[in-house]
PDB file of C-alpha atoms and ligand atoms in Angstrom:
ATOM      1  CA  UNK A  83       0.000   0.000   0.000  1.00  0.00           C
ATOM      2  CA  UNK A  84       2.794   1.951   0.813  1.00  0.00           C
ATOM      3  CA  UNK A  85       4.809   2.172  -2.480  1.00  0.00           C
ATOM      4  CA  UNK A  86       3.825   5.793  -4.073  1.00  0.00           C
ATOM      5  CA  UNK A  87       1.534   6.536  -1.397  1.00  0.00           C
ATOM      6  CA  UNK A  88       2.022   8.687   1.512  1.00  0.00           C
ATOM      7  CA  UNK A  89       1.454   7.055   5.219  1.00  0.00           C
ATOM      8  CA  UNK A  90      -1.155   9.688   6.275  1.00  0.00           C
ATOM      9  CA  UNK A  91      -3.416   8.472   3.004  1.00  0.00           C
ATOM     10  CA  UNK A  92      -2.728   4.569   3.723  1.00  0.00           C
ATOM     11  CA  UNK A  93      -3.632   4.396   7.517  1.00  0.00           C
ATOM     12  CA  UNK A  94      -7.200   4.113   6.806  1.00  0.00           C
ATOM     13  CA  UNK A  95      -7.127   1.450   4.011  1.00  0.00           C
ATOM     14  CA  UNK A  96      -4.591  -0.397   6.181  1.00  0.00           C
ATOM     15  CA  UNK A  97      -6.725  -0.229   9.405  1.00  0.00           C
ATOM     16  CA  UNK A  98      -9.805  -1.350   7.364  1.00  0.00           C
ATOM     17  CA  UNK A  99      -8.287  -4.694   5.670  1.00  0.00           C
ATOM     18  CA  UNK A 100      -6.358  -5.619   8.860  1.00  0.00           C
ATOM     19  CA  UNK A 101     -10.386  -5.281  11.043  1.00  0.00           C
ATOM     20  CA  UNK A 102     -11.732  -7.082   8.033  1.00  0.00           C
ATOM     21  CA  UNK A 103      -9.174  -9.926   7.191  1.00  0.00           C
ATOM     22  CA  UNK A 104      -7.056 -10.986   9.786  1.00  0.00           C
ATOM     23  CA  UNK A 105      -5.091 -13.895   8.271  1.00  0.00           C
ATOM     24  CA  UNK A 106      -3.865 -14.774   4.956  1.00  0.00           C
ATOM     25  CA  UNK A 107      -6.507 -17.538   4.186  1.00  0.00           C
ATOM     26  CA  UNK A 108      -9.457 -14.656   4.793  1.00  0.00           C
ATOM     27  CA  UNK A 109      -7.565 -12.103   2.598  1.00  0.00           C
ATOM     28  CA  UNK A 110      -6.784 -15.509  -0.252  1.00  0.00           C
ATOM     29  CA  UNK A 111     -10.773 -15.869  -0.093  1.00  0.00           C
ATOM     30  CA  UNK A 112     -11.827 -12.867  -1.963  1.00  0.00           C
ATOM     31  CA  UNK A 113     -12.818 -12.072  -5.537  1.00  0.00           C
ATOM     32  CA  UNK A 114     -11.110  -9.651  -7.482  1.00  0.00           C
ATOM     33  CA  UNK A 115     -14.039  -7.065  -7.546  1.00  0.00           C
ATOM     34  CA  UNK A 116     -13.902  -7.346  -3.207  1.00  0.00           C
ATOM     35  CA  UNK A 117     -10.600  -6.384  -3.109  1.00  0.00           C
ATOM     36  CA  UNK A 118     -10.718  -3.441  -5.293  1.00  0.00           C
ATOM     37  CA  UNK A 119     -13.694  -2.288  -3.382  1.00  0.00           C
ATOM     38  CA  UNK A 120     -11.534  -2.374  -0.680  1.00  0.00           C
ATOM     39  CA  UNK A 121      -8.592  -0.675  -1.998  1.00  0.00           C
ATOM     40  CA  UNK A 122     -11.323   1.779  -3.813  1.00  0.00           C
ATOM     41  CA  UNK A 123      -9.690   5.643  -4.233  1.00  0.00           C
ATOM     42  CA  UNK A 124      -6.507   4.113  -3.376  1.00  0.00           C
ATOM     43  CA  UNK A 125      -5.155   4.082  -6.517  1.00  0.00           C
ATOM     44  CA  UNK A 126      -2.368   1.957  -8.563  1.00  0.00           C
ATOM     45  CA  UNK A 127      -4.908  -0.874  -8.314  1.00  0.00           C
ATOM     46  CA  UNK A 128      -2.669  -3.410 -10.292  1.00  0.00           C
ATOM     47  CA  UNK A 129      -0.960  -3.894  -6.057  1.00  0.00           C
ATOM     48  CA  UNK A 130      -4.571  -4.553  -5.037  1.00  0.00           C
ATOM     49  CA  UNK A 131      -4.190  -7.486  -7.783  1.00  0.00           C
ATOM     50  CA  UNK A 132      -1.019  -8.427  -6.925  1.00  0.00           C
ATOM     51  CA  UNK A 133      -1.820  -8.670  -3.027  1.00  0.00           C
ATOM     52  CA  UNK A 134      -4.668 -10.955  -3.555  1.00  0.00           C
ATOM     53  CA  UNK A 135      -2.885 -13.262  -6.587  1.00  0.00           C
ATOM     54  CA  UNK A 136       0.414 -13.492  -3.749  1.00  0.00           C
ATOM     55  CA  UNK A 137      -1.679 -14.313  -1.072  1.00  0.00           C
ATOM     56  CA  UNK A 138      -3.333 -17.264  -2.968  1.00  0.00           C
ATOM     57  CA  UNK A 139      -0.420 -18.748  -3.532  1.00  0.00           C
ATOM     58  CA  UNK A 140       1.060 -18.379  -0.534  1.00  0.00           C
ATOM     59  CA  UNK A 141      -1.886 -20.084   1.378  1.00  0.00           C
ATOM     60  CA  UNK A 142      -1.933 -22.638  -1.124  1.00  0.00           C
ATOM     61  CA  UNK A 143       2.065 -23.536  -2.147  1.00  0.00           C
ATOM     62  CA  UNK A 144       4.039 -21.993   0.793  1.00  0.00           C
ATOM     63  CA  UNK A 145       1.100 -23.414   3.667  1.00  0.00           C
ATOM     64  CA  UNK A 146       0.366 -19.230   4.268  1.00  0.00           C
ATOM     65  CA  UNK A 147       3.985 -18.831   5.038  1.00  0.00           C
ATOM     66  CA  UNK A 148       6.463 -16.339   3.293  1.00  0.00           C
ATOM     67  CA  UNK A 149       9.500 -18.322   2.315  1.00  0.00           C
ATOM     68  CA  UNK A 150      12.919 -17.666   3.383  1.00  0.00           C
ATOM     69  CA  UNK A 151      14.446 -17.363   0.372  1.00  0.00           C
ATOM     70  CA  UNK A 152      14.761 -13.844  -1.965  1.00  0.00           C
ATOM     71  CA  UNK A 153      14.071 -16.131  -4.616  1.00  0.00           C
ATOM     72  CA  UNK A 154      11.513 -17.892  -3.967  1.00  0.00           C
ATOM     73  CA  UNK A 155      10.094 -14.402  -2.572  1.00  0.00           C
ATOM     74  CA  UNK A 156      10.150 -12.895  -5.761  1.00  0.00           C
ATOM     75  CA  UNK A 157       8.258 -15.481  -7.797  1.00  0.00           C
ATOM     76  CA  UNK A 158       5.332 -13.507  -5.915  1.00  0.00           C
ATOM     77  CA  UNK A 159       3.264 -11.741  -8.430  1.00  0.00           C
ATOM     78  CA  UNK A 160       4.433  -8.048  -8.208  1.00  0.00           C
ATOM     79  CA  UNK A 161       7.335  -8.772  -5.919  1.00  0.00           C
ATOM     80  CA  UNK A 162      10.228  -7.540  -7.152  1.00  0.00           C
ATOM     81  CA  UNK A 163      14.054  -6.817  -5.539  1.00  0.00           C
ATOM     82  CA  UNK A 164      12.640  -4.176  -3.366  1.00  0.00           C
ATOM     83  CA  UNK A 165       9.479  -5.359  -2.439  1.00  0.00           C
ATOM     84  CA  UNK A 166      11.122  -8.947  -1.737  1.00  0.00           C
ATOM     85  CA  UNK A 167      14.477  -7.639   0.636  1.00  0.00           C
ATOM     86  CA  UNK A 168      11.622  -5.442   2.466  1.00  0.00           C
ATOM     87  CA  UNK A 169       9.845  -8.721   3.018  1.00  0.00           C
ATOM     88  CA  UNK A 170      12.546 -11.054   4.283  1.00  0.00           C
ATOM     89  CA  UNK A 171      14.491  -8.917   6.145  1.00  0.00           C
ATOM     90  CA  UNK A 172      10.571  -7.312   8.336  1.00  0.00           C
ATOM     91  CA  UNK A 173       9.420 -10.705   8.516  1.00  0.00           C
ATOM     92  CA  UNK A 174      12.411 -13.172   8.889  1.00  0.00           C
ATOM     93  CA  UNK A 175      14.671 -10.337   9.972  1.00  0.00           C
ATOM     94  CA  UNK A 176      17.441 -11.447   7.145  1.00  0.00           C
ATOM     95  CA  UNK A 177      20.615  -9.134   6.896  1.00  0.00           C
ATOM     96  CA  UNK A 178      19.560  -6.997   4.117  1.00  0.00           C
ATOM     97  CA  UNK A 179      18.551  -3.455   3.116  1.00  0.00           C
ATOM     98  CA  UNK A 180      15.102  -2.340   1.052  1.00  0.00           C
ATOM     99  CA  UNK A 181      16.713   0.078  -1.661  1.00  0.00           C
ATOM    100  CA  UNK A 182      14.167   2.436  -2.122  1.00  0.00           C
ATOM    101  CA  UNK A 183      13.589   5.956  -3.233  1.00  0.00           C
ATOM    102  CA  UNK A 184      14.426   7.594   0.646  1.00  0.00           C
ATOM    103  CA  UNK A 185      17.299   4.997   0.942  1.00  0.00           C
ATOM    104  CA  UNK A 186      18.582   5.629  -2.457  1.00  0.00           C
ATOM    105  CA  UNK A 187      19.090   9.535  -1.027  1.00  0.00           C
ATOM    106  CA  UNK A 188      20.529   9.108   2.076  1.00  0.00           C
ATOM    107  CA  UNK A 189      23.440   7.055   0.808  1.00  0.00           C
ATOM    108  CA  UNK A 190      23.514   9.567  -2.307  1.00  0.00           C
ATOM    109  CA  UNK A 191      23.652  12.418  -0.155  1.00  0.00           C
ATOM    110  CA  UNK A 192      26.254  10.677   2.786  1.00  0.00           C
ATOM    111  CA  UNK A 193      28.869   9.858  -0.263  1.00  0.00           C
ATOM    112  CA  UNK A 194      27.933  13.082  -2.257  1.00  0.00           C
ATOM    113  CA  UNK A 195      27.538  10.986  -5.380  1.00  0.00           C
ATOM    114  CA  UNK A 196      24.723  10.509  -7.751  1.00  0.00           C
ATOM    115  CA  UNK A 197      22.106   7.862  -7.449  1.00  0.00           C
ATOM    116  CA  UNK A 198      23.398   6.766 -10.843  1.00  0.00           C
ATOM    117  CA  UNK A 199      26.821   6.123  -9.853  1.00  0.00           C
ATOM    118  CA  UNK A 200      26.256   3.827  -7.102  1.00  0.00           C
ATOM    119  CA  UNK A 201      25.912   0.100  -6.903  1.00  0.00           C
ATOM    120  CA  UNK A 202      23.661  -0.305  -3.967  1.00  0.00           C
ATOM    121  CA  UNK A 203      23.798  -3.999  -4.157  1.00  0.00           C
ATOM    122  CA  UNK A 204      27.610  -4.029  -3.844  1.00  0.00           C
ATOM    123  CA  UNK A 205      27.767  -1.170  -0.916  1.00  0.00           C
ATOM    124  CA  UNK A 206      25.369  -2.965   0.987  1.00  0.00           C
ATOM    125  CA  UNK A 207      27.340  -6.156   0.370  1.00  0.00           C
ATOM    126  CA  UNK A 208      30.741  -4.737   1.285  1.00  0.00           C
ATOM    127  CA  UNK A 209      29.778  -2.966   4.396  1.00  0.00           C
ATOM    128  CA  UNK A 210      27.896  -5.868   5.669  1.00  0.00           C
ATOM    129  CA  UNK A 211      29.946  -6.203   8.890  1.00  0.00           C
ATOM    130  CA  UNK A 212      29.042  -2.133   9.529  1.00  0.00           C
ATOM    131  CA  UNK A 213      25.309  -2.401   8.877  1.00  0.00           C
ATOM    132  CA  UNK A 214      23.983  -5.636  10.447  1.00  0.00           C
ATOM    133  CA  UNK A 215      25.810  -5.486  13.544  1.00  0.00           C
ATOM    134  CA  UNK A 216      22.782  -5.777  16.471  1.00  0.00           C
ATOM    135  CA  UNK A 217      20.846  -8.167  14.884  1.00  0.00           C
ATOM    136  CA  UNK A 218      17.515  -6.046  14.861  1.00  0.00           C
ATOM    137  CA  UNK A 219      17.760  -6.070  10.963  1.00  0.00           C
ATOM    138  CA  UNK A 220      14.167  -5.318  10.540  1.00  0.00           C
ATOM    139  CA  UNK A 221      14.299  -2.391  12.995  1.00  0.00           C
ATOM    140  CA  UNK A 222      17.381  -0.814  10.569  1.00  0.00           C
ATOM    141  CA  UNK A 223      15.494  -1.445   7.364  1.00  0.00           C
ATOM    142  CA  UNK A 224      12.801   0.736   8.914  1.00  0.00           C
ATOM    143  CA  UNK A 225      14.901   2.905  10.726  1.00  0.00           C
ATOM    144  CA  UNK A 226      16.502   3.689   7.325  1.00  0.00           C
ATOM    145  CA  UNK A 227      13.690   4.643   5.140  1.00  0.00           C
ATOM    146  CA  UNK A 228      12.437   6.714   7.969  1.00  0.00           C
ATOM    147  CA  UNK A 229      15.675   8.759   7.738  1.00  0.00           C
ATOM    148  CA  UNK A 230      15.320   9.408   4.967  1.00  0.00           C
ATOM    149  CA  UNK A 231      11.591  10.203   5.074  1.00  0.00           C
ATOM    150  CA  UNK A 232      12.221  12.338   8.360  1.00  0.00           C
ATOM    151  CA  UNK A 233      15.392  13.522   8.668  1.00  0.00           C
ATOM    152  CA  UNK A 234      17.609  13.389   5.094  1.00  0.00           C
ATOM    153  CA  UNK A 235      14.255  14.299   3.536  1.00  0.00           C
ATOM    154  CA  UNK A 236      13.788  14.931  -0.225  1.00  0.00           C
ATOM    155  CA  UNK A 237      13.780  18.653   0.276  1.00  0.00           C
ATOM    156  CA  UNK A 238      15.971  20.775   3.689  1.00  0.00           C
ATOM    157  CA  UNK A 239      17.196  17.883   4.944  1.00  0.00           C
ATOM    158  CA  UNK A 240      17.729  18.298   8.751  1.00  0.00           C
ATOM    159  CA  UNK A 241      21.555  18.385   8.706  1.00  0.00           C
ATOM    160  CA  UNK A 242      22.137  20.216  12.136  1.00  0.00           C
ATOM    161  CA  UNK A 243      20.119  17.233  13.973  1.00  0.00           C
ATOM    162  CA  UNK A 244      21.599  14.666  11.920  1.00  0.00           C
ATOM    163  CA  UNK A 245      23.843  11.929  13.460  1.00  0.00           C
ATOM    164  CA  UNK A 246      25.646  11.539  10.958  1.00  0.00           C
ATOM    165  CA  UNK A 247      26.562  15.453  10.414  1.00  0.00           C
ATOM    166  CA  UNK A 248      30.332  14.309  11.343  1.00  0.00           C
ATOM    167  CA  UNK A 249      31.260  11.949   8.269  1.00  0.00           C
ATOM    168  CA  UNK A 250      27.986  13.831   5.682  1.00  0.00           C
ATOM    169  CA  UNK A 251      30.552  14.578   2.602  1.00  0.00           C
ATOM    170  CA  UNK A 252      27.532  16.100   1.241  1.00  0.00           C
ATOM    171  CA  UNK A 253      27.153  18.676   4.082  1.00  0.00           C
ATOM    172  CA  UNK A 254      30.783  19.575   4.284  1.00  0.00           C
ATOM    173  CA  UNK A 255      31.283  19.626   0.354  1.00  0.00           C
ATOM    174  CA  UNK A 256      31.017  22.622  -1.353  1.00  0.00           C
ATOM    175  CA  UNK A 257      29.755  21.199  -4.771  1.00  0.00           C
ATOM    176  CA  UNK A 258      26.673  19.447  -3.491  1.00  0.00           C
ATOM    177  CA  UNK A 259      25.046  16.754  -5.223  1.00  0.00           C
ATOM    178  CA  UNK A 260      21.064  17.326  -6.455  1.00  0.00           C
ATOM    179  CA  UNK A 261      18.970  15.222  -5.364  1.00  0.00           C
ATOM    180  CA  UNK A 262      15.523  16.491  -6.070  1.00  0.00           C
ATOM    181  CA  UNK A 263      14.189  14.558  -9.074  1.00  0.00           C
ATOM    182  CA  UNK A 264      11.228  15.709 -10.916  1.00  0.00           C
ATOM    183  CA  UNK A 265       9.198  13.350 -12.178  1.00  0.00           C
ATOM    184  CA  UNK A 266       8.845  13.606 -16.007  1.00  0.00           C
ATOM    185  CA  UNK A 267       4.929  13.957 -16.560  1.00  0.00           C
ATOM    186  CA  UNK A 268       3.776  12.964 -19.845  1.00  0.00           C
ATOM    187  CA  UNK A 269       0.228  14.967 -21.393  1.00  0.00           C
ATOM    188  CA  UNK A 270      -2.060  12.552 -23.090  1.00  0.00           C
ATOM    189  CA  UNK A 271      -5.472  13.688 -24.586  1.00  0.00           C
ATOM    190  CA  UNK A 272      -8.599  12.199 -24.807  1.00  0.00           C
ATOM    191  CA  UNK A 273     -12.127  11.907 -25.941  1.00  0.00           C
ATOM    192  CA  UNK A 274     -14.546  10.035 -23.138  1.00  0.00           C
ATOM    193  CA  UNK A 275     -18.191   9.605 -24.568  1.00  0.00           C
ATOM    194  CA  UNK A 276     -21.055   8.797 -21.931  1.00  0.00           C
ATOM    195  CA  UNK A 277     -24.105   7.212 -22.250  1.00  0.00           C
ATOM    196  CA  UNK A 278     -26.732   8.890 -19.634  1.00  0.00           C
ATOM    197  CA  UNK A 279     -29.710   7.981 -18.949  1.00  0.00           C
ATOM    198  CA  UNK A 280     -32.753   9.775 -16.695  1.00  0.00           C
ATOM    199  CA  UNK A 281     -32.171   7.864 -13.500  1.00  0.00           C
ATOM    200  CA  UNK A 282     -28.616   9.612 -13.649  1.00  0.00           C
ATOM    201  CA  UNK A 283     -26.278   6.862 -14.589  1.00  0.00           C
ATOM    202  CA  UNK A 284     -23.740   6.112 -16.815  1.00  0.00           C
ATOM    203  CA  UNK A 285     -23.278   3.425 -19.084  1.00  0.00           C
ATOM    204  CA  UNK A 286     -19.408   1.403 -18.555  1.00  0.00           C
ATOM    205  CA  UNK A 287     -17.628  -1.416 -19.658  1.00  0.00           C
ATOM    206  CA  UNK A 288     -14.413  -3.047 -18.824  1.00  0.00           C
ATOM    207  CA  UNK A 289     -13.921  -3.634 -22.827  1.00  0.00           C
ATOM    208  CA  UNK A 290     -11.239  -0.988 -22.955  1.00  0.00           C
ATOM    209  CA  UNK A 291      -8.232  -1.070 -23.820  1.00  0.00           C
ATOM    210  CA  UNK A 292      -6.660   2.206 -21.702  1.00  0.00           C
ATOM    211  CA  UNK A 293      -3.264   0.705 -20.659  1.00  0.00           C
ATOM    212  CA  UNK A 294      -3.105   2.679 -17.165  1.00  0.00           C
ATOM    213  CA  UNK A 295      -7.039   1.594 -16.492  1.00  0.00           C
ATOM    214  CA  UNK A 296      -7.201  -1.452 -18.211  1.00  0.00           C
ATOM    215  CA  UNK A 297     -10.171  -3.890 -17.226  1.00  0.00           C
ATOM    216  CA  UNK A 298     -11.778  -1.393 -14.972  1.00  0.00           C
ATOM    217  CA  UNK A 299     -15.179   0.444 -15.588  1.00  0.00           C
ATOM    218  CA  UNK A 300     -15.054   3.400 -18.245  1.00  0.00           C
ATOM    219  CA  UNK A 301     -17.258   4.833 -20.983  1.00  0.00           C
ATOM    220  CA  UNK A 302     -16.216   4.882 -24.187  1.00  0.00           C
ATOM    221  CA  UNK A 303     -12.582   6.033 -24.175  1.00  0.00           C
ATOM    222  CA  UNK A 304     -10.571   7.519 -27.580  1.00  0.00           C
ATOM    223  CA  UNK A 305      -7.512   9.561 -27.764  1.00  0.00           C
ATOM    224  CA  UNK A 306      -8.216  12.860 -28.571  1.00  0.00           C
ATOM    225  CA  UNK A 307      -8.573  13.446 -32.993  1.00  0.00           C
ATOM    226  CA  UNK A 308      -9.308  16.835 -34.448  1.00  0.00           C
ATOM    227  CA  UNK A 309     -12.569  17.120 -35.685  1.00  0.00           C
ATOM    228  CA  UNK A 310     -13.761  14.095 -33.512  1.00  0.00           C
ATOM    229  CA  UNK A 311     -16.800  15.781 -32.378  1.00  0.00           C
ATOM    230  CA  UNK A 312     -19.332  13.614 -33.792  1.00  0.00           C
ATOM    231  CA  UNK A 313     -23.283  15.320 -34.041  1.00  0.00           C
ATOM    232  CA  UNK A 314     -24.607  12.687 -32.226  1.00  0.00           C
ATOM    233  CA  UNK A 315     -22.518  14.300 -29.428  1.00  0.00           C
ATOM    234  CA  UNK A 316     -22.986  17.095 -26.926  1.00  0.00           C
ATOM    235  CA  UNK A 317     -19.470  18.303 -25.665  1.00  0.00           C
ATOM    236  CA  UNK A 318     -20.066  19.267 -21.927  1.00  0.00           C
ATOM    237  CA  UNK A 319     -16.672  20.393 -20.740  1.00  0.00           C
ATOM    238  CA  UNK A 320     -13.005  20.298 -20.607  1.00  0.00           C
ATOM    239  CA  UNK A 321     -11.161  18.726 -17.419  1.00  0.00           C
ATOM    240  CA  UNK A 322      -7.499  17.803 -16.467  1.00  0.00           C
ATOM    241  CA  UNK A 323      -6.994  14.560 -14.550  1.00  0.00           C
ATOM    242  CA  UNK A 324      -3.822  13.694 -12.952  1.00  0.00           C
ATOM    243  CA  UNK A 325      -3.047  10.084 -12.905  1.00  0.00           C
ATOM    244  CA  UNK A 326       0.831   8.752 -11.401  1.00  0.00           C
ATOM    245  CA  UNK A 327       3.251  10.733 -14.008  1.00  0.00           C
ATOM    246  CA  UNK A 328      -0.400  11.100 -16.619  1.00  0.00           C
ATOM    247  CA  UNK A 329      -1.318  14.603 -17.137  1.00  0.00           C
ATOM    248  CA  UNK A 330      -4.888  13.554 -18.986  1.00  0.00           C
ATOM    249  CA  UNK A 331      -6.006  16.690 -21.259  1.00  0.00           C
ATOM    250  CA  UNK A 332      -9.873  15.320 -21.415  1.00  0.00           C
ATOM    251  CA  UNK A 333     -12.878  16.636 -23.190  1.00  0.00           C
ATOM    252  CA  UNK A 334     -16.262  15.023 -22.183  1.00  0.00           C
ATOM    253  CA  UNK A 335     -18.999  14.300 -24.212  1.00  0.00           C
ATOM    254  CA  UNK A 336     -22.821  12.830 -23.367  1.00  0.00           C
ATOM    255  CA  UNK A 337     -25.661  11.621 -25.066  1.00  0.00           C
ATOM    256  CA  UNK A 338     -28.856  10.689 -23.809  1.00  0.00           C
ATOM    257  CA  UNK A 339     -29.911   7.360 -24.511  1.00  0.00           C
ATOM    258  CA  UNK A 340     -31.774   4.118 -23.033  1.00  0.00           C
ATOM    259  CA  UNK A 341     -29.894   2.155 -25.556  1.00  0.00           C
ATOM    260  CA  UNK A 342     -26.048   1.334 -25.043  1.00  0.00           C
ATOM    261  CA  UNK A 343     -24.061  -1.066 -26.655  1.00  0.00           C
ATOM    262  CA  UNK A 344     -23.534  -4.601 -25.948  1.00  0.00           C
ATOM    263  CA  UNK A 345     -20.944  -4.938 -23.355  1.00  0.00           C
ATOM    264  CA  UNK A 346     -21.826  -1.719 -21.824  1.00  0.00           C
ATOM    265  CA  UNK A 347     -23.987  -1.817 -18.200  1.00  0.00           C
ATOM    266  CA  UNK A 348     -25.334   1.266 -16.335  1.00  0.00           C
ATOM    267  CA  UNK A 349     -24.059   2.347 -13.185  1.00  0.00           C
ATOM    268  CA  UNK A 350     -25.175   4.831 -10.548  1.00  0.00           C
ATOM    269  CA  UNK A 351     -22.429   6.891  -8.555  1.00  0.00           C
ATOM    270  CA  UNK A 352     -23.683   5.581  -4.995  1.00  0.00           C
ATOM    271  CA  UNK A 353     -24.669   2.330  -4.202  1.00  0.00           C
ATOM    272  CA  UNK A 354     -22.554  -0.135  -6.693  1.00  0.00           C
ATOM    273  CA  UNK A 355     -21.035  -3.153  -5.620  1.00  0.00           C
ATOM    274  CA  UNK A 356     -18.731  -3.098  -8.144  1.00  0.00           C
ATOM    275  CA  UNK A 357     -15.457  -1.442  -7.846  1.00  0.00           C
ATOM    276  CA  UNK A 358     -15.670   1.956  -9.605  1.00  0.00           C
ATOM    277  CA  UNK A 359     -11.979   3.921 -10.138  1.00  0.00           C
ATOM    278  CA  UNK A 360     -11.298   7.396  -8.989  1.00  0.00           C
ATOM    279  CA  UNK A 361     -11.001   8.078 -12.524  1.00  0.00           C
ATOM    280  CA  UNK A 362     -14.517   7.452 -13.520  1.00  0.00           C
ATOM    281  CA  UNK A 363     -15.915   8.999 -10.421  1.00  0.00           C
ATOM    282  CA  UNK A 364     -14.618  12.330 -11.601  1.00  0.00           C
ATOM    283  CA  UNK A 365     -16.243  11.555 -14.236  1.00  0.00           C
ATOM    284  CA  UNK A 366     -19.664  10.831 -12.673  1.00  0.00           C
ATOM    285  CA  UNK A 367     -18.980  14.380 -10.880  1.00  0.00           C
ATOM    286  CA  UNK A 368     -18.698  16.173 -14.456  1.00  0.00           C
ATOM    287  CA  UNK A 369     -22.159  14.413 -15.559  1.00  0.00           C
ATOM    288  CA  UNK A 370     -23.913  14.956 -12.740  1.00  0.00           C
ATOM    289  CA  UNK A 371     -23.999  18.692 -13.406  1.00  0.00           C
ATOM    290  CA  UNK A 372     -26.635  18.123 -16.227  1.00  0.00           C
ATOM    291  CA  UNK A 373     -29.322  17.179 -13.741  1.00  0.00           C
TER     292      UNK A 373
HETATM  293  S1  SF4 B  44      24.006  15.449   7.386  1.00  0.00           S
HETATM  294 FE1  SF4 B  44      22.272  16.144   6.180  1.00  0.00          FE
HETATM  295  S2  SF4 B  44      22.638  15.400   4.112  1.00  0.00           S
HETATM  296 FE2  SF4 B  44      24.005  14.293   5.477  1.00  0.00          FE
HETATM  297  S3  SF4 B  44      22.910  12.418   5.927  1.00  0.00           S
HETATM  298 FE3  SF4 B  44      22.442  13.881   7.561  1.00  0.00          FE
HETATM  299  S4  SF4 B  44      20.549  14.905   6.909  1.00  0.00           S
HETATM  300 FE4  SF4 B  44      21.415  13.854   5.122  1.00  0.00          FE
END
């Protein structure tokens, strides 16, 4: 849940499937469409996927125990290097560090060299002796990435509280490293038609073939043409949606109708059991101003 999410957003999701499943074999037991209605406004719903495929087969190959192996840990579905040392060194307390984005800055920022320039596997390898001295492993994987979430943070890192102020080549270097990536956000435009009908609901299907909502409930989804507008067509608005790195440039269209095409089902905003993305809902939002 954690991986691109911040804590404060997770803690409710987390709080709700730990009340609601409290083993492995309750979580293995659901269907797809329960788990995403868990996970629902969460986004990056392909973990919600991979959570319920892993835990299947760990109740039924691995007896609902995580191996002790990184290999066997990563033929998980979803799990890979990161996800897998996080998992055998917080559960089985194995020797090892979880590289990720915080970690990846606090050792960039300690040696005062890129991110690009180090081989994490090998650091971690040859100061072995240095790092996994106490054996409370799991406690330093976590103490780590909280560093770097709380004290070497992304942006003012907290130098003058910092332990390890003494030996920082990045603090006493005058030619600092930068360590504040932007994320490269790509702008994709598109054409969503709806179906609407008078009891205010809109007409989906999971036939789609959107790569970053693939599967889930949409109306009819093009990439933007000139000149797409066809009569049969009222444009209602314009709308930017942000999805991950996405910038979606989106113009909405509706029609009335009580006809839809095969494939297609009608929805209401409130009251579906089916797992609706954040995506759509905005969408529901838009349509709802023509009642
Ligand atoms: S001294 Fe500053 S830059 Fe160096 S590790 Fe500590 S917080 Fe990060």
């Amino acid at each position: 849940m954690l991986q691109q999410t911040q804590v404060k957003t997770v803690i409710p999701y987390f709080n709700k499937f730990v009340k609601q499943h409290k083993t492995l074999e309750s979580l293995s037991k659901l269907t797809e469409n329960q788990i995403l209605k868990l996970w629902e406004g969460l986004g990056y719903y392909r973990r919600a996927r991979h959570l319920l495929a892993s835990a299947k087969l760990l109740v039924k190959r691995y007896n609902s125990k995580l191996p002790d192996t990184l290999k066997e840990i990563k033929k998980l579905p979803g799990v890979g290097d990161y996800t897998a040392n996080a998992l055998i060194g917080l559960i089985h307390d194995y020797p090892t560090i979880a590289v990720d984005g915080n970690v990846k800055r606090v050792f960039s920022r300690y040696l005062n060299k890129k991110e690009s320039k180090i081989n994490f596997e090998k650091l971690i390898h040859i100061n072995k002796k240095n790092f996994f001295i106490v054996n409370r492993n799991s406690d330093f994987i976590e103490a780590l990435m909280e560093f770097g979430a709380l004290i070497c943070k992304p942006k003012d890192p907290k130098c003058s509280q910092c332990c390890l102020k003494k030996s920082c080549r990045y603090l006493e270097s005058p030619r600092k490293i930068k360590t504040n990536k932007r994320k490269k956000v790509k702008i994709m435009n598109y054409d969503i038609f709806c179906y609407v009908n008078k009891k205010k609901q809109l007409a989906l299907t999971k036939k789609n073939k959107i790569s970053f909502l693939k599967n889930f409930n949409l109306p009819l989804i093009k990439k933007m043409k000139n000149n797409s507008l066809n009569e049969d067509w009222q444009f209602l608005k314009n709308y930017k949606n942000s999805i991950s790195n996405l910038s979606l440039n989106i113009n909405l269209y509706y029609k009335f109708s009580n006809k839809i095409p095969k494939l297609y089902n009608w929805y209401s905003l409130n009251n579906n059991k089916e797992f609706i993305p954040s995506f759509t809902k905005k969408i529901f939002n838009q349509v709802s101003t023509l009642f």
